[in-house]
mmCIF file of C-alpha atoms in Angstrom:
data_model
loop_
_atom_site.group_PDB
_atom_site.id
_atom_site.type_symbol
_atom_site.label_atom_id
_atom_site.label_comp_id
_atom_site.label_asym_id
_atom_site.label_seq_id
_atom_site.Cartn_x
_atom_site.Cartn_y
_atom_site.Cartn_z
ATOM 1 C CA MET A 1 9.207 1.197 7.256
ATOM 2 C CA ARG A 2 8.429 5.012 7.624
ATOM 3 C CA VAL A 3 12.122 5.783 8.202
ATOM 4 C CA LEU A 4 12.750 3.868 4.818
ATOM 5 C CA GLY A 5 10.064 5.761 3.061
ATOM 6 C CA ALA A 6 11.212 9.270 4.323
ATOM 7 C CA TYR A 7 14.690 8.318 3.303
ATOM 8 C CA MET A 8 13.691 7.416 -0.182
ATOM 9 C CA LEU A 9 11.337 10.476 -0.445
ATOM 10 C CA ALA A 10 14.530 12.591 0.439
ATOM 11 C CA VAL A 11 16.597 10.981 -2.311
ATOM 12 C CA LEU A 12 13.774 11.431 -4.786
ATOM 13 C CA GLY A 13 13.744 15.095 -3.712
ATOM 14 C CA GLY A 14 17.340 15.436 -4.667
ATOM 15 C CA THR A 15 19.159 14.828 -1.437
ATOM 16 C CA GLU A 16 21.855 12.374 -2.305
ATOM 17 C CA LYS A 17 22.740 11.183 1.278
ATOM 18 C CA PRO A 18 19.762 12.029 3.672
ATOM 19 C CA THR A 19 20.748 12.805 7.193
ATOM 20 C CA GLU A 20 18.778 12.051 10.321
ATOM 21 C CA GLU A 21 17.497 15.818 10.280
ATOM 22 C CA ASP A 22 16.300 15.263 6.543
ATOM 23 C CA ILE A 23 14.300 12.118 7.716
ATOM 24 C CA THR A 24 12.925 13.627 10.781
ATOM 25 C CA LYS A 25 11.688 16.808 8.933
ATOM 26 C CA ILE A 26 9.854 14.555 6.410
ATOM 27 C CA LEU A 27 8.346 12.405 9.102
ATOM 28 C CA ASP A 28 7.388 15.493 11.176
ATOM 29 C CA SER A 29 5.581 16.886 8.074
ATOM 30 C CA ILE A 30 3.068 14.011 8.357
ATOM 31 C CA GLY A 31 2.785 14.150 12.131
ATOM 32 C CA GLU A 32 4.952 11.234 12.874
ATOM 33 C CA LYS A 33 7.369 11.211 15.704
ATOM 34 C CA PRO A 34 10.483 9.277 14.532
ATOM 35 C CA ASP A 35 12.474 7.014 16.906
ATOM 36 C CA GLY A 36 15.863 8.526 16.726
ATOM 37 C CA GLU A 37 17.690 5.230 17.565
ATOM 38 C CA ARG A 38 15.908 3.595 14.544
ATOM 39 C CA VAL A 39 16.803 6.394 12.311
ATOM 40 C CA LYS A 40 20.394 6.178 13.488
ATOM 41 C CA LEU A 41 20.421 2.479 13.014
ATOM 42 C CA PHE A 42 18.985 2.629 9.575
ATOM 43 C CA LEU A 43 21.395 5.326 8.494
ATOM 44 C CA SER A 44 24.372 3.157 9.838
ATOM 45 C CA GLN A 45 23.244 0.064 7.923
ATOM 46 C CA ILE A 46 22.657 1.977 4.616
ATOM 47 C CA GLU A 47 25.915 4.065 4.979
ATOM 48 C CA GLY A 48 28.275 3.621 1.965
ATOM 49 C CA LYS A 49 25.656 1.768 -0.082
ATOM 50 C CA ASP A 50 23.878 2.981 -3.240
ATOM 51 C CA LEU A 51 20.038 2.962 -2.817
ATOM 52 C CA LYS A 52 19.536 1.438 -6.134
ATOM 53 C CA ASP A 53 21.637 -1.603 -5.202
ATOM 54 C CA VAL A 54 19.885 -1.945 -1.814
ATOM 55 C CA ILE A 55 16.550 -1.937 -3.651
ATOM 56 C CA GLU A 56 17.633 -4.370 -6.323
ATOM 57 C CA ALA A 57 19.062 -6.803 -3.641
ATOM 58 C CA GLY A 58 15.766 -6.469 -1.529
ATOM 59 C CA SER A 59 13.828 -7.236 -4.760
ATOM 60 C CA LYS A 60 15.874 -10.417 -5.456
ATOM 61 C CA LYS A 61 15.331 -11.549 -1.865
ATOM 62 C CA LEU A 62 11.562 -11.088 -2.126
ATOM 63 C CA GLY A 63 11.470 -12.872 -5.567
ATOM 64 C CA THR A 64 12.864 -16.125 -3.937
ATOM 65 C CA MET A 65 10.402 -15.999 -1.093
ATOM 66 C CA GLY A 66 7.524 -16.606 -3.183
ATOM 67 C CA GLY A 67 4.027 -15.911 -2.064
ATOM 68 C CA PRO A 68 0.525 -16.954 -2.293
ATOM 69 C CA ALA A 69 -0.690 -18.122 -5.709
ATOM 70 C CA GLY A 70 -4.040 -18.311 -7.126
ATOM 71 C CA GLY A 71 -4.900 -21.557 -5.321
ATOM 72 C CA PRO A 72 -8.180 -22.306 -3.452
ATOM 73 C CA GLY A 73 -8.550 -18.647 -2.102
ATOM 74 C CA ALA A 74 -9.003 -17.320 -5.626
ATOM 75 C CA THR A 75 -11.819 -19.787 -6.357
ATOM 76 C CA ALA A 76 -13.622 -18.851 -3.077
ATOM 77 C CA ASP A 77 -13.529 -15.257 -3.765
ATOM 78 C CA GLY A 78 -14.615 -15.874 -7.362
ATOM 79 C CA ALA A 79 -17.712 -17.864 -6.142
ATOM 80 C CA ALA A 80 -18.505 -15.127 -3.501
ATOM 81 C CA GLY A 81 -18.544 -12.609 -6.248
ATOM 82 C CA GLU A 82 -20.829 -14.523 -8.360
ATOM 83 C CA GLU A 83 -23.252 -15.029 -5.342
ATOM 84 C CA LYS A 84 -23.357 -11.271 -4.867
ATOM 85 C CA LYS A 85 -24.300 -10.796 -8.485
ATOM 86 C CA GLU A 86 -27.146 -13.187 -8.216
ATOM 87 C CA GLU A 87 -28.480 -11.659 -5.178
ATOM 88 C CA LYS A 88 -28.510 -8.222 -6.704
ATOM 89 C CA LYS A 89 -30.303 -9.474 -9.699
ATOM 90 C CA GLU A 90 -32.956 -11.201 -7.585
ATOM 91 C CA GLU A 91 -33.455 -7.906 -5.602
ATOM 92 C CA GLU A 92 -33.954 -6.013 -8.760
ATOM 93 C CA GLU A 93 -36.505 -8.518 -10.034
ATOM 94 C CA ASP A 94 -38.518 -8.683 -6.750
ATOM 95 C CA ASP A 95 -40.367 -5.338 -6.854
ATOM 96 C CA GLY A 96 -43.232 -6.426 -4.558
ATOM 97 C CA GLY A 97 -45.800 -6.325 -7.483
ATOM 98 C CA ILE A 98 -45.607 -2.520 -7.629
ATOM 99 C CA ASP A 99 -45.290 -1.020 -11.210
ATOM 100 C CA PHE A 100 -42.598 1.667 -11.151
ATOM 101 C CA SER A 101 -42.828 2.585 -14.721
ATOM 102 C CA ASP A 102 -43.962 6.162 -15.986
ATOM 103 C CA ASP A 103 -46.684 4.713 -18.297
ATOM 104 C CA ASP A 104 -50.046 6.182 -17.673
ATOM 105 C CA GLU A 105 -52.131 3.391 -18.754
#
């Protein structure tokens, strides 16, 4: 994933066809030691392809995979959020009988 990110950064930076050296420089700048074999494999797989076309094809594949929808998880999270609000409200109300106001009455 980092190799792809470095490749895309190089393209955004104006390098039309990033090389292994370009990708390595970007990854080195963030303290990453790239695997030379993975970089070579990636470059061989993307060779001759337009990055925009590759991204578009990948987006279409992701769109057909679907993913988690609202479902039961969303309800549980919503309920948990409400519980936390109630707890905080209770804590605010329970001052232990101490008057914290500035009134000098």
